[in-house]
Short mmCIF file of C-alpha atoms and ligand atoms in Angstrom, two decimals:
data_model
loop_
_atom_site.label_atom_id
_atom_site.label_comp_id
_atom_site.label_asym_id
_atom_site.label_seq_id
_atom_site.Cartn_x
_atom_site.Cartn_y
_atom_site.Cartn_z
CA MET W 1191 27.63 0.88 10.28
CA SER W 1192 25.63 -2.34 9.97
CA THR W 1193 22.89 -3.36 12.78
CA THR W 1194 20.76 -6.04 13.27
CA VAL W 1195 17.26 -5.32 13.38
CA ARG W 1196 15.09 -6.63 16.62
CA ASN W 1197 11.23 -7.70 16.72
CA TYR W 1198 8.98 -5.71 19.09
CA VAL W 1199 6.92 -7.78 21.31
CA GLY W 1200 4.86 -7.02 23.94
CA GLY W 1201 6.88 -3.57 24.28
CA HIS W 1202 10.07 -5.32 24.23
CA TRP W 1203 12.94 -5.15 21.36
CA LEU W 1204 14.05 -8.61 21.43
CA GLU W 1205 16.96 -10.33 19.54
CA VAL W 1206 15.78 -13.17 17.51
CA PRO W 1207 17.73 -16.37 18.58
CA THR W 1208 17.32 -18.30 15.40
CA GLY W 1209 20.91 -17.06 13.60
CA ALA W 1210 19.37 -16.94 10.29
CA SER W 1211 19.07 -13.58 8.92
CA VAL W 1212 19.70 -11.71 5.37
CA PRO W 1213 21.30 -8.14 4.77
CA PHE W 1214 19.81 -5.21 3.41
CA HIS W 1215 21.58 -2.31 1.80
CA ASN W 1216 21.71 1.21 0.81
CA PRO W 1217 20.86 0.76 -2.62
CA ALA W 1218 22.41 4.17 -3.71
CA SER W 1219 26.10 3.00 -2.71
CA GLY W 1220 25.43 -1.16 -2.30
CA ALA W 1221 26.68 -0.72 1.15
CA GLU W 1222 25.19 -3.17 3.99
CA LEU W 1223 23.24 -1.39 6.21
CA GLY W 1224 21.99 -4.23 8.55
CA GLN W 1225 20.98 -7.82 8.84
CA VAL W 1226 17.16 -8.83 9.17
CA PRO W 1227 16.15 -11.88 11.11
CA LEU W 1228 13.99 -14.51 9.82
CA SER W 1229 11.72 -15.10 12.78
CA GLY W 1230 9.86 -18.37 12.25
CA ALA W 1231 6.69 -19.79 13.87
CA SER W 1232 8.01 -19.22 17.58
CA GLU W 1233 8.64 -15.62 17.21
CA VAL W 1234 5.16 -15.43 15.40
CA GLU W 1235 3.41 -17.25 18.55
CA ALA W 1236 5.15 -15.15 21.27
CA ALA W 1237 3.91 -11.83 19.23
CA VAL W 1238 0.35 -13.21 18.86
CA LEU W 1239 0.37 -14.06 22.71
CA ALA W 1240 1.64 -10.58 23.56
CA ALA W 1241 -1.20 -9.30 21.27
CA ARG W 1242 -4.11 -11.76 22.65
CA ARG W 1243 -3.08 -10.51 26.26
CA ALA W 1244 -3.14 -6.82 25.31
CA PHE W 1245 -6.41 -7.28 23.54
CA PRO W 1246 -8.89 -6.99 26.47
CA GLY W 1247 -7.33 -4.05 28.00
CA TRP W 1248 -7.02 -2.10 24.83
CA ARG W 1249 -10.51 -3.00 23.47
CA SER W 1250 -11.90 -1.68 26.65
CA THR W 1251 -9.96 1.73 26.26
CA PRO W 1252 -12.32 4.28 25.32
CA ALA W 1253 -11.93 5.02 21.58
CA PRO W 1254 -11.38 8.86 22.14
CA GLU W 1255 -8.26 7.56 24.08
CA ARG W 1256 -7.05 5.28 21.70
CA ALA W 1257 -7.63 8.12 19.12
CA ARG W 1258 -5.51 10.52 21.23
CA ILE W 1259 -2.46 8.31 21.07
CA LEU W 1260 -2.77 8.30 17.40
CA PHE W 1261 -2.91 12.00 17.44
CA ARG W 1262 0.20 12.31 19.62
CA LEU W 1263 1.86 9.82 17.10
CA LYS W 1264 0.72 12.20 13.90
CA GLY W 1265 2.32 15.28 16.05
CA LEU W 1266 5.47 12.84 16.48
CA LEU W 1267 5.66 11.90 12.99
CA GLU W 1268 5.36 15.61 11.78
CA GLU W 1269 8.17 16.70 14.27
CA HIS W 1270 10.49 14.05 12.95
CA ARG W 1271 9.32 14.03 9.47
CA GLU W 1272 12.83 15.51 7.85
CA ALA W 1273 14.73 12.76 9.55
CA LEU W 1274 12.56 9.80 8.46
CA ALA W 1275 12.51 11.07 4.99
CA VAL W 1276 16.49 11.19 4.84
CA GLN W 1277 16.21 7.48 6.62
CA LEU W 1278 13.95 6.15 4.29
CA THR W 1279 16.02 7.36 1.28
CA THR W 1280 19.03 5.84 2.63
CA GLU W 1281 17.43 2.46 2.98
CA HIS W 1282 15.04 2.12 0.01
CA GLY W 1283 16.86 4.80 -2.45
CA LYS W 1284 13.49 6.91 -3.79
CA ILE W 1285 14.65 10.49 -4.07
CA LEU W 1286 13.48 13.02 -0.91
CA PRO W 1287 10.62 14.76 -2.50
CA GLU W 1288 9.36 11.25 -3.18
CA THR W 1289 10.27 10.14 0.57
CA ARG W 1290 8.41 13.25 1.83
CA GLY W 1291 5.42 12.56 0.02
CA GLU W 1292 5.31 8.76 1.23
CA LEU W 1293 5.56 10.21 4.86
CA GLN W 1294 2.86 12.86 4.22
CA ARG W 1295 0.27 9.90 2.61
CA GLY W 1296 1.11 7.78 5.70
CA ILE W 1297 0.74 10.58 8.23
CA GLU W 1298 -2.77 11.38 6.39
CA ASN W 1299 -3.46 7.86 7.31
CA VAL W 1300 -2.86 8.13 10.96
CA GLU W 1301 -4.84 11.56 11.01
CA HIS W 1302 -7.65 9.49 9.12
CA ALA W 1303 -7.74 6.90 11.67
CA CYS W 1304 -7.78 9.31 14.49
CA GLY W 1305 -11.54 10.06 13.27
CA ILE W 1306 -12.32 6.52 14.73
CA PRO W 1307 -14.72 7.64 17.32
CA SER W 1308 -17.09 9.14 14.47
CA LEU W 1309 -16.19 6.50 11.81
CA MET W 1310 -17.16 3.70 14.12
CA LEU W 1311 -20.54 4.83 14.84
CA GLY W 1312 -23.02 2.15 14.24
CA ASP W 1313 -26.67 2.39 13.02
CA THR W 1314 -29.96 2.49 15.00
CA LEU W 1315 -33.58 1.97 13.86
CA GLU W 1316 -36.46 2.64 16.76
CA GLU W 1317 -39.34 0.85 16.36
CA ILE W 1318 -38.55 -1.60 13.88
CA ALA W 1319 -41.40 -3.39 15.08
CA ARG W 1320 -43.78 -2.40 18.01
CA GLY W 1321 -41.86 -1.99 21.09
CA ILE W 1322 -38.70 -3.34 19.26
CA ASP W 1323 -35.72 -1.43 18.56
CA THR W 1324 -32.29 -2.65 16.27
CA ALA W 1325 -28.79 -1.17 16.59
CA THR W 1326 -25.32 -2.01 15.38
CA TRP W 1327 -22.46 -2.03 17.28
CA ARG W 1328 -18.87 -2.05 15.68
CA GLN W 1329 -16.68 -4.14 17.57
CA PRO W 1330 -12.96 -5.17 17.23
CA LEU W 1331 -12.24 -8.55 16.62
CA GLY W 1332 -8.63 -9.55 18.35
CA VAL W 1333 -5.06 -9.73 16.41
CA PHE W 1334 -4.63 -8.69 12.87
CA GLY W 1335 -1.62 -10.09 10.85
CA VAL W 1336 -0.29 -6.95 8.59
CA ILE W 1337 2.32 -7.96 5.95
CA THR W 1338 3.96 -5.32 4.00
CA PRO W 1339 6.10 -4.91 0.59
CA TYR W 1340 9.52 -3.00 0.37
CA ASN W 1341 8.48 -0.09 -2.02
CA PHE W 1342 6.60 2.19 0.36
CA PRO W 1343 7.79 0.82 3.76
CA VAL W 1344 6.21 3.99 5.59
CA MET W 1345 3.08 4.63 3.95
CA ILE W 1346 1.95 0.84 3.36
CA PRO W 1347 2.02 -0.37 7.14
CA LEU W 1348 0.19 2.74 7.90
CA TRP W 1349 -2.45 2.09 5.49
CA PHE W 1350 -3.58 -0.69 8.09
CA TRP W 1351 -2.26 -0.56 11.50
CA PRO W 1352 -3.55 2.61 12.80
CA TYR W 1353 -7.04 1.90 11.72
CA ALA W 1354 -6.75 -1.78 12.95
CA VAL W 1355 -5.42 -0.45 16.53
CA ALA W 1356 -7.98 2.83 16.39
CA ALA W 1357 -10.76 0.32 16.37
CA GLY W 1358 -9.41 -1.83 19.42
CA ASN W 1359 -7.78 -4.59 17.81
CA THR W 1360 -4.06 -5.22 18.37
CA VAL W 1361 -1.50 -6.30 15.49
CA VAL W 1362 1.41 -8.39 14.40
CA LEU W 1363 3.09 -6.36 11.81
CA LYS W 1364 5.73 -8.59 9.46
CA PRO W 1365 7.52 -5.43 7.30
CA SER W 1366 9.33 -6.00 4.46
CA GLU W 1367 13.05 -7.54 5.12
CA GLN W 1368 14.53 -5.45 2.46
CA ASP W 1369 14.30 -1.85 4.03
CA PRO W 1370 12.78 -2.45 7.86
CA LEU W 1371 14.40 1.00 9.57
CA THR W 1372 12.25 3.75 8.88
CA HIS W 1373 8.81 1.84 10.17
CA GLN W 1374 11.17 0.77 13.11
CA ARG W 1375 11.61 4.40 13.74
CA ILE W 1376 7.60 4.72 13.61
CA VAL W 1377 7.29 2.00 16.22
CA GLU W 1378 9.50 3.92 18.62
CA LEU W 1379 7.61 7.26 18.01
CA ALA W 1380 4.11 5.10 18.75
CA GLU W 1381 5.58 3.83 21.97
CA GLU W 1382 6.46 7.21 22.59
CA ALA W 1383 3.33 8.58 22.07
CA GLY W 1384 1.92 5.90 24.65
CA LEU W 1385 0.78 3.15 22.46
CA PRO W 1386 0.55 0.40 25.36
CA PRO W 1387 2.80 -2.81 25.08
CA GLY W 1388 1.30 -5.38 22.79
CA VAL W 1389 -0.95 -3.60 20.98
CA LEU W 1390 1.55 -3.37 18.27
CA ASN W 1391 4.11 -6.12 18.05
CA VAL W 1392 6.58 -6.38 14.80
CA VAL W 1393 8.18 -9.76 13.63
CA HIS W 1394 10.95 -9.63 11.03
CA GLY W 1395 11.35 -12.16 8.65
CA GLY W 1396 10.40 -13.37 5.13
CA ARG W 1397 7.98 -16.42 4.00
CA GLU W 1398 8.57 -18.47 6.93
CA ALA W 1399 6.74 -15.75 9.10
CA VAL W 1400 4.16 -14.98 6.70
CA GLU W 1401 3.17 -18.46 6.70
CA ALA W 1402 2.99 -18.79 10.36
CA ILE W 1403 0.97 -15.38 10.41
CA CYS W 1404 -1.51 -16.93 7.81
CA ASP W 1405 -2.22 -20.14 9.68
CA HIS W 1406 -1.89 -18.89 13.36
CA PRO W 1407 -5.44 -19.70 15.14
CA GLY W 1408 -4.92 -16.53 17.46
CA ILE W 1409 -4.98 -14.22 14.45
CA VAL W 1410 -8.64 -13.41 13.09
CA GLY W 1411 -7.57 -11.30 9.66
CA VAL W 1412 -4.74 -10.64 7.63
CA SER W 1413 -3.99 -7.22 5.43
CA PHE W 1414 -1.32 -8.09 2.64
CA VAL W 1415 0.20 -5.88 -0.14
CA GLY W 1416 3.19 -7.31 -2.37
CA SER W 1417 3.35 -8.95 -5.50
CA SER W 1418 -0.01 -11.12 -7.09
CA GLY W 1419 1.77 -14.53 -6.76
CA VAL W 1420 2.20 -14.15 -3.13
CA ALA W 1421 -1.01 -11.97 -2.48
CA ARG W 1422 -2.95 -15.11 -4.00
CA THR W 1423 -1.09 -17.64 -2.04
CA VAL W 1424 -1.81 -15.52 1.53
CA TYR W 1425 -5.19 -14.90 0.32
CA GLY W 1426 -5.98 -18.92 0.03
CA ARG W 1427 -3.93 -19.83 2.98
CA ALA W 1428 -5.29 -17.21 5.72
CA ALA W 1429 -8.71 -17.93 4.37
CA ALA W 1430 -8.37 -21.52 4.69
CA ALA W 1431 -7.07 -21.10 8.07
CA GLY W 1432 -10.77 -18.95 8.40
CA LYS W 1433 -9.30 -15.49 8.56
CA ARG W 1434 -10.88 -12.30 6.94
CA VAL W 1435 -8.12 -11.38 4.26
CA GLN W 1436 -7.71 -8.37 2.02
CA ALA W 1437 -4.47 -9.04 -0.10
CA LEU W 1438 -3.24 -6.14 -2.97
CA GLY W 1439 -1.18 -7.61 -5.75
CA GLY W 1440 0.99 -6.46 -8.55
CA ALA W 1441 0.48 -4.18 -11.47
CA LYS W 1442 0.85 -3.07 -15.24
CA ASN W 1443 -1.00 0.13 -15.64
CA HIS W 1444 -1.73 1.68 -18.82
CA LEU W 1445 -1.75 5.35 -19.68
CA ILE W 1446 -3.85 6.11 -22.78
CA VAL W 1447 -3.32 9.25 -24.69
CA LEU W 1448 -5.83 10.54 -27.32
CA PRO W 1449 -5.06 13.29 -30.09
CA ASP W 1450 -6.83 15.92 -28.26
CA ALA W 1451 -4.60 15.85 -24.94
CA ASP W 1452 -2.80 18.73 -23.93
CA MET W 1453 0.75 17.26 -24.56
CA ASP W 1454 2.86 18.99 -22.40
CA ALA W 1455 1.28 18.38 -19.35
CA THR W 1456 0.59 14.68 -20.51
CA VAL W 1457 4.26 13.76 -20.99
CA ASP W 1458 5.23 15.23 -17.78
CA ALA W 1459 2.15 13.49 -16.04
CA CYS W 1460 3.42 10.10 -17.72
CA ILE W 1461 7.32 10.85 -16.84
CA GLY W 1462 6.18 11.30 -13.17
CA SER W 1463 4.15 7.78 -13.42
CA ILE W 1464 6.60 5.77 -15.15
CA PHE W 1465 10.10 6.87 -13.64
CA GLY W 1466 8.93 8.25 -10.09
CA SER W 1467 10.04 6.12 -7.47
CA THR W 1468 12.15 4.57 -10.16
CA GLY W 1469 8.85 2.67 -11.36
CA GLN W 1470 8.86 0.97 -8.06
CA ARG W 1471 5.17 1.73 -7.56
CA CYS W 1472 2.22 -0.40 -8.06
CA LEU W 1473 0.71 2.48 -9.46
CA ALA W 1474 3.56 3.11 -11.77
CA GLY W 1475 2.51 3.80 -15.36
CA SER W 1476 4.24 1.28 -17.80
CA VAL W 1477 2.48 0.86 -20.88
CA VAL W 1478 1.70 4.36 -22.93
CA VAL W 1479 -0.58 3.82 -25.49
CA GLY W 1480 -0.89 6.41 -27.98
CA VAL W 1481 -4.15 6.96 -29.99
CA GLY W 1482 -3.89 7.66 -33.68
CA ALA W 1483 -1.95 11.01 -34.26
CA ALA W 1484 -1.12 11.17 -30.42
CA TYR W 1485 1.73 8.35 -30.73
CA PRO W 1486 4.32 10.21 -32.40
CA ARG W 1487 3.65 13.55 -30.61
CA VAL W 1488 3.75 11.28 -26.97
CA ARG W 1489 7.16 9.38 -28.63
CA GLU W 1490 9.03 12.69 -29.38
CA HIS W 1491 8.31 14.43 -26.41
CA LEU W 1492 8.78 11.63 -24.06
CA LEU W 1493 12.22 10.42 -25.16
CA ASP W 1494 13.18 14.55 -25.18
CA ALA W 1495 12.05 14.84 -21.63
CA VAL W 1496 13.27 11.19 -20.47
CA ALA W 1497 17.04 11.95 -21.79
CA SER W 1498 17.27 14.60 -19.25
CA ILE W 1499 16.30 12.62 -16.01
CA ARG W 1500 19.21 12.65 -13.83
CA VAL W 1501 20.01 9.19 -12.00
CA GLY W 1502 21.95 9.58 -8.88
CA ASP W 1503 21.81 9.28 -4.86
CA GLY W 1504 18.26 10.38 -4.00
CA LEU W 1505 19.92 12.43 -0.81
CA ASP W 1506 21.53 14.47 -3.69
CA PRO W 1507 19.32 17.34 -4.63
CA GLU W 1508 20.06 17.54 -8.16
CA THR W 1509 19.23 13.76 -8.66
CA GLY W 1510 15.62 13.27 -10.59
CA MET W 1511 15.81 9.51 -10.23
CA GLY W 1512 17.44 7.00 -7.46
CA PRO W 1513 18.37 3.34 -7.69
CA VAL W 1514 16.41 0.15 -7.66
CA ILE W 1515 16.14 -1.48 -4.18
CA SER W 1516 18.78 -4.79 -4.83
CA ALA W 1517 21.17 -6.17 -6.96
CA SER W 1518 18.84 -8.92 -7.73
CA HIS W 1519 15.93 -6.62 -8.78
CA ARG W 1520 18.24 -4.67 -10.93
CA ASP W 1521 19.40 -7.88 -12.53
CA ARG W 1522 15.98 -9.00 -12.97
CA ILE W 1523 14.83 -5.60 -14.46
CA ARG W 1524 17.79 -5.95 -17.11
CA THR W 1525 16.54 -9.32 -17.73
CA LEU W 1526 13.29 -8.21 -18.63
CA ILE W 1527 14.73 -5.48 -21.00
CA GLY W 1528 16.63 -8.47 -22.51
CA GLN W 1529 13.68 -10.01 -23.00
CA GLY W 1530 11.68 -7.25 -24.84
CA VAL W 1531 14.74 -7.10 -27.19
CA ALA W 1532 14.58 -10.38 -27.78
CA ASP W 1533 10.58 -10.25 -28.53
CA GLY W 1534 11.19 -7.56 -31.34
CA ALA W 1535 10.26 -4.41 -29.36
CA ARG W 1536 12.69 -1.35 -30.45
CA LEU W 1537 14.79 0.18 -27.67
CA ALA W 1538 14.71 3.59 -28.22
CA LEU W 1539 16.28 4.33 -24.81
CA ASP W 1540 18.40 1.43 -22.72
CA GLY W 1541 19.11 2.14 -18.91
CA ARG W 1542 20.83 -1.15 -18.37
CA GLU W 1543 24.55 -0.01 -18.73
CA VAL W 1544 23.79 3.25 -16.47
CA THR W 1545 25.90 3.96 -13.37
CA VAL W 1546 26.49 6.75 -11.38
CA PRO W 1547 30.49 7.79 -11.03
CA GLY W 1548 31.64 7.51 -7.33
CA ARG W 1549 28.58 5.42 -6.90
CA GLU W 1550 29.71 2.36 -8.96
CA GLY W 1551 28.28 -0.06 -5.97
CA GLY W 1552 24.49 1.19 -6.31
CA PHE W 1553 21.67 -0.76 -7.83
CA TRP W 1554 20.99 1.37 -11.14
CA VAL W 1555 18.89 1.23 -13.99
CA GLY W 1556 18.44 4.06 -16.16
CA PRO W 1557 15.38 5.22 -17.62
CA THR W 1558 14.49 2.56 -20.49
CA VAL W 1559 11.84 3.35 -23.19
CA PHE W 1560 10.84 0.51 -25.68
CA GLU W 1561 8.82 1.43 -28.99
CA ASP W 1562 6.60 -0.52 -31.22
CA VAL W 1563 5.55 -2.58 -28.59
CA THR W 1564 2.62 -5.15 -29.07
CA PRO W 1565 0.29 -6.22 -26.58
CA ASP W 1566 1.59 -10.11 -26.69
CA MET W 1567 5.13 -9.16 -25.50
CA ALA W 1568 6.50 -9.72 -22.35
CA VAL W 1569 7.01 -5.74 -21.65
CA ALA W 1570 3.59 -5.43 -22.15
CA GLN W 1571 2.32 -8.04 -20.14
CA GLU W 1572 4.64 -8.68 -16.98
CA GLU W 1573 5.08 -6.08 -14.09
CA ILE W 1574 8.74 -5.32 -14.57
CA PHE W 1575 8.56 -2.71 -11.40
CA GLY W 1576 11.68 -0.52 -12.98
CA PRO W 1577 11.96 2.58 -14.61
CA VAL W 1578 10.89 1.05 -17.99
CA ALA W 1579 8.22 2.36 -20.60
CA ALA W 1580 6.84 0.32 -23.30
CA LEU W 1581 5.00 2.68 -26.00
CA ASN W 1582 2.18 1.16 -27.71
CA ARG W 1583 -0.01 2.58 -30.56
CA ALA W 1584 -3.38 1.78 -31.26
CA ALA W 1585 -6.11 3.04 -33.98
CA SER W 1586 -8.81 3.81 -31.60
CA VAL W 1587 -9.54 4.28 -28.04
CA ASP W 1588 -11.69 0.96 -28.21
CA GLU W 1589 -8.57 -0.60 -29.51
CA ALA W 1590 -6.39 0.76 -26.63
CA VAL W 1591 -9.02 0.21 -23.93
CA GLY W 1592 -8.89 -3.38 -25.65
CA MET W 1593 -5.37 -3.67 -24.84
CA MET W 1594 -5.16 -2.58 -21.49
CA GLN W 1595 -8.45 -5.15 -20.74
CA ARG W 1596 -6.55 -8.20 -21.77
CA SER W 1597 -4.13 -7.71 -19.12
CA ARG W 1598 -4.49 -9.94 -15.97
CA TYR W 1599 -3.76 -6.90 -13.67
CA GLY W 1600 -6.39 -4.06 -12.91
CA ASN W 1601 -4.80 -1.79 -10.20
CA ALA W 1602 -4.67 1.52 -12.16
CA CYS W 1603 -4.92 3.08 -15.34
CA SER W 1604 -5.13 6.70 -16.66
CA LEU W 1605 -6.49 8.55 -19.74
CA PHE W 1606 -5.29 11.60 -21.22
CA THR W 1607 -7.99 13.76 -22.99
CA THR W 1608 -9.46 17.26 -23.07
CA SER W 1609 -12.88 15.71 -23.88
CA GLY W 1610 -15.45 15.23 -21.18
CA GLY W 1611 -17.30 12.47 -22.85
CA ALA W 1612 -14.37 10.72 -23.75
CA ALA W 1613 -13.36 10.59 -20.05
CA ARG W 1614 -16.71 9.57 -18.70
CA GLU W 1615 -17.01 6.91 -21.20
CA PHE W 1616 -13.38 5.39 -20.03
CA ARG W 1617 -14.69 5.46 -16.43
CA TYR W 1618 -17.60 3.60 -17.60
CA ARG W 1619 -15.67 0.86 -19.29
CA ALA W 1620 -12.50 0.71 -18.25
CA GLY W 1621 -12.86 -2.28 -15.63
CA ILE W 1622 -9.86 -1.13 -13.39
CA SER W 1623 -10.28 0.19 -9.86
CA MET W 1624 -8.00 3.04 -9.66
CA ILE W 1625 -8.41 5.42 -12.57
CA GLY W 1626 -6.78 8.75 -13.49
CA ILE W 1627 -8.30 11.55 -15.71
CA ASN W 1628 -5.42 13.80 -16.84
CA ILE W 1629 -3.55 12.36 -13.85
CA GLY W 1630 -0.80 10.02 -14.10
CA VAL W 1631 -0.76 8.47 -10.81
CA ALA W 1632 -4.33 7.66 -9.31
CA ALA W 1633 -2.66 8.36 -5.60
CA PRO W 1634 -4.14 6.70 -2.44
CA MET W 1635 -6.14 8.75 -0.55
CA ALA W 1636 -6.59 8.07 3.20
CA PHE W 1637 -10.01 8.69 3.01
CA PHE W 1638 -10.93 6.62 -0.11
CA PRO W 1639 -10.62 2.93 -0.47
CA PHE W 1640 -7.73 1.47 -2.35
CA GLY W 1641 -7.33 -1.60 -4.09
CA GLY W 1642 -7.25 -3.21 -7.62
CA ALA W 1643 -8.98 -5.53 -9.58
CA ARG W 1644 -8.37 -8.96 -11.21
CA GLN W 1645 -4.75 -10.42 -10.19
CA SER W 1646 -4.15 -7.18 -8.41
CA PHE W 1647 -6.57 -7.49 -5.55
CA PHE W 1648 -7.78 -10.69 -3.66
CA GLY W 1649 -10.53 -9.91 -1.24
CA ASP W 1650 -13.39 -7.61 -0.98
CA LEU W 1651 -13.14 -4.83 1.54
CA LYS W 1652 -9.76 -2.79 0.20
CA ALA W 1653 -7.30 -0.51 2.12
CA ALA W 1654 -7.94 2.83 3.91
CA GLY W 1655 -11.35 4.58 3.86
CA ARG W 1656 -14.42 3.39 5.28
CA ASP W 1657 -13.50 0.00 4.12
CA ALA W 1658 -10.47 -0.07 6.76
CA VAL W 1659 -13.05 0.41 9.73
CA SER W 1660 -15.00 -2.35 7.83
CA PHE W 1661 -12.26 -4.68 7.55
CA PHE W 1662 -11.08 -3.83 11.27
CA THR W 1663 -14.57 -4.25 13.02
CA ASP W 1664 -17.36 -6.87 13.06
CA GLN W 1665 -20.95 -5.30 13.13
CA ARG W 1666 -22.98 -6.93 15.97
CA VAL W 1667 -26.73 -6.37 15.50
CA VAL W 1668 -28.81 -5.92 18.66
CA ILE W 1669 -32.40 -6.21 18.35
CA SER W 1670 -34.11 -5.44 21.82
CA ARG W 1671 -37.51 -5.37 23.33
CA TRP W 1672 -38.01 -4.10 26.96
CA SER W 1673 -41.24 -5.52 28.07
CA ASP W 1674 -40.94 -3.67 31.67
CA VAL W 1675 -41.06 -0.64 30.04
CA SER W 1676 -44.18 -1.29 27.50
CA SER W 1677 -46.38 -2.91 30.27
CA ASP W 1678 -45.60 -0.15 32.85
CA PRO W 1679 -48.98 1.66 32.89
CA HIS W 1680 -47.48 4.88 33.85
CA HIS W 1681 -45.05 4.99 31.03
CA PRO W 1682 -45.48 7.63 28.55
CA ARG W 1683 -45.89 5.28 26.06
CA GLN W 1684 -49.23 4.03 27.36
CA ASN W 1685 -50.38 7.78 26.88
CA THR W 1686 -51.29 9.39 23.63
CA SER W 1687 -49.10 12.25 23.81
CA PRO W 1688 -45.91 12.09 21.62
P1 NAD R 1384 6.80 -9.45 -2.34
O1 NAD R 1384 5.51 -10.03 -2.61
O2 NAD R 1384 8.28 -10.02 -2.71
O3 NAD R 1384 6.87 -9.27 -0.70
C1 NAD R 1384 5.73 -8.91 -0.10
C2 NAD R 1384 5.69 -9.31 1.40
O4 NAD R 1384 5.55 -10.86 1.38
C3 NAD R 1384 7.36 -9.03 2.21
O5 NAD R 1384 6.75 -8.79 3.47
C4 NAD R 1384 7.77 -10.53 1.99
O6 NAD R 1384 8.92 -10.71 3.17
C5 NAD R 1384 6.74 -11.41 1.78
N1 NAD R 1384 6.83 -12.65 0.91
C6 NAD R 1384 7.80 -12.71 -0.23
N2 NAD R 1384 7.78 -13.96 -0.68
C7 NAD R 1384 6.98 -14.70 -0.13
C8 NAD R 1384 6.23 -16.00 -0.12
N3 NAD R 1384 6.87 -16.81 -1.21
N4 NAD R 1384 5.70 -16.61 0.84
C9 NAD R 1384 5.09 -15.72 2.00
N5 NAD R 1384 5.67 -14.29 2.14
C10 NAD R 1384 6.32 -14.02 1.04
O7 NAD R 1384 6.56 -7.89 -2.85
P2 NAD R 1384 7.62 -6.74 -2.84
O8 NAD R 1384 8.69 -7.10 -3.75
O9 NAD R 1384 8.32 -6.38 -1.39
O10 NAD R 1384 6.92 -5.61 -3.34
C11 NAD R 1384 6.63 -5.47 -4.91
C12 NAD R 1384 5.41 -5.95 -4.91
O11 NAD R 1384 4.23 -5.56 -4.31
C13 NAD R 1384 5.07 -5.38 -6.67
O12 NAD R 1384 4.63 -6.46 -7.04
C14 NAD R 1384 3.98 -4.34 -6.35
O13 NAD R 1384 3.11 -4.22 -7.56
C15 NAD R 1384 3.16 -4.93 -5.02
N6 NAD R 1384 2.49 -3.50 -4.39
C16 NAD R 1384 1.12 -3.77 -4.70
C17 NAD R 1384 0.49 -2.78 -4.11
C18 NAD R 1384 -0.98 -2.44 -4.05
O14 NAD R 1384 -1.52 -1.45 -3.66
N7 NAD R 1384 -1.32 -3.42 -4.70
C19 NAD R 1384 1.34 -1.62 -3.55
C20 NAD R 1384 2.80 -1.58 -3.17
C21 NAD R 1384 3.62 -2.65 -3.82
#
């Protein structure tokens, strides 16, 4: 049944009167699931107004009380975990074990944000000069905008808004227009957990809503995740409007395999990295570089193992890889595969014509493997964001690292080796933000910061970890002297005893 998604403003679910909307689909069948309204500046204005009104009351709600609401939300997310996972698979396409994993990572961020009474503690130094003390107080700033992509529609919004509201801010969230339903359910659960009206607001839409968020003078900061071009634009536009911004962009991640690697474990890790979530992850491995004798071994093991990946509906327990998000994304991936062929890469496995019997309307691309790829080819440089592996050869670790460093992205990379020395040297020189050693996906952990380098990240403070608390608060430094005490002759300070 098709549904029209509504905005959530000041605790009310509102229809958007503009009339303009875009459809979103079940990617495994192609069936329309609903319409997302394309909000404009006036809907953003209404949400910012609600968020600004809610801010003083929410800010003065004690931090432990704010944390308790999030703690109740964590319980509700756990209680509804399975229904949320099924909903997420239905609108995104990734297989159930992957949606369960995404939910778990999302819940961990809510859990981490529950620690806000400790995370927000300031610093103090007594007697910084005679009779003078200094302290920092972390204070919330007001209304934050949060703009998120389609590929982790549960987890990525939870990288931001729980920390923002835990710290006492209020939020306007603009989720992806391609899979809005599961997070809408999470917002309902947040309401049930007791989050007061106006603390979290949701505005649906696309570019116009994003631009209105970047420009609005009532928004103090923006957290963005999406493709690099949009991340760069959002970063520039919101910063020009005086906001603090963290903008996470795209990726092209290299998996480098040394000849001494444990080949079975390495190939398992590479396959999970490349084809997990049908390659639609900013941490997905995409270029596999076999160093020296590693190349033929990786190639052989990988092609054997990939052939057995079963493509299908993510709700079917037998399925190993689901569809991609949309027909247009499928077509873009097919075009990039065609480009690889035109550039001279050899297609060892071609997923372009894969389809699933009984599900012919779904958005399918099968596992695809290119070999003899050279670093200048589009398949080695462009973010494909689909189930496509490019196999490169390198004569040495230096050459492999050089290939990786020529990429304009710097999100993640992995090294597979049994040598501690090689691993240490790699960590030292990689110049990439998230590094896996014998790990295919350098996964985001709530307690650590998350974000890339180069064109993969624009900003300073990253998502999650302690950075989240810094991004969503300002440190106010208070330096104080109380002359009434120091001049009181009966005060202990006038005596010599400690
Ligand atoms: P996208 O850039 O198309 O969209 C992201 C958000 O920006 C959405 O909310 C969308 O509505 C909005 N948007 C799209 N075009 C816009 C425009 N021209 N102006 C203003 N706003 C616009 O990204 P996507 O396709 O939803 O997600 C996939 C991308 O996100 C990939 O590039 C992937 O690598 C990246 N990503 C990065 C990370 C990370 O941590 N670095 C994590 C997840 C996804």
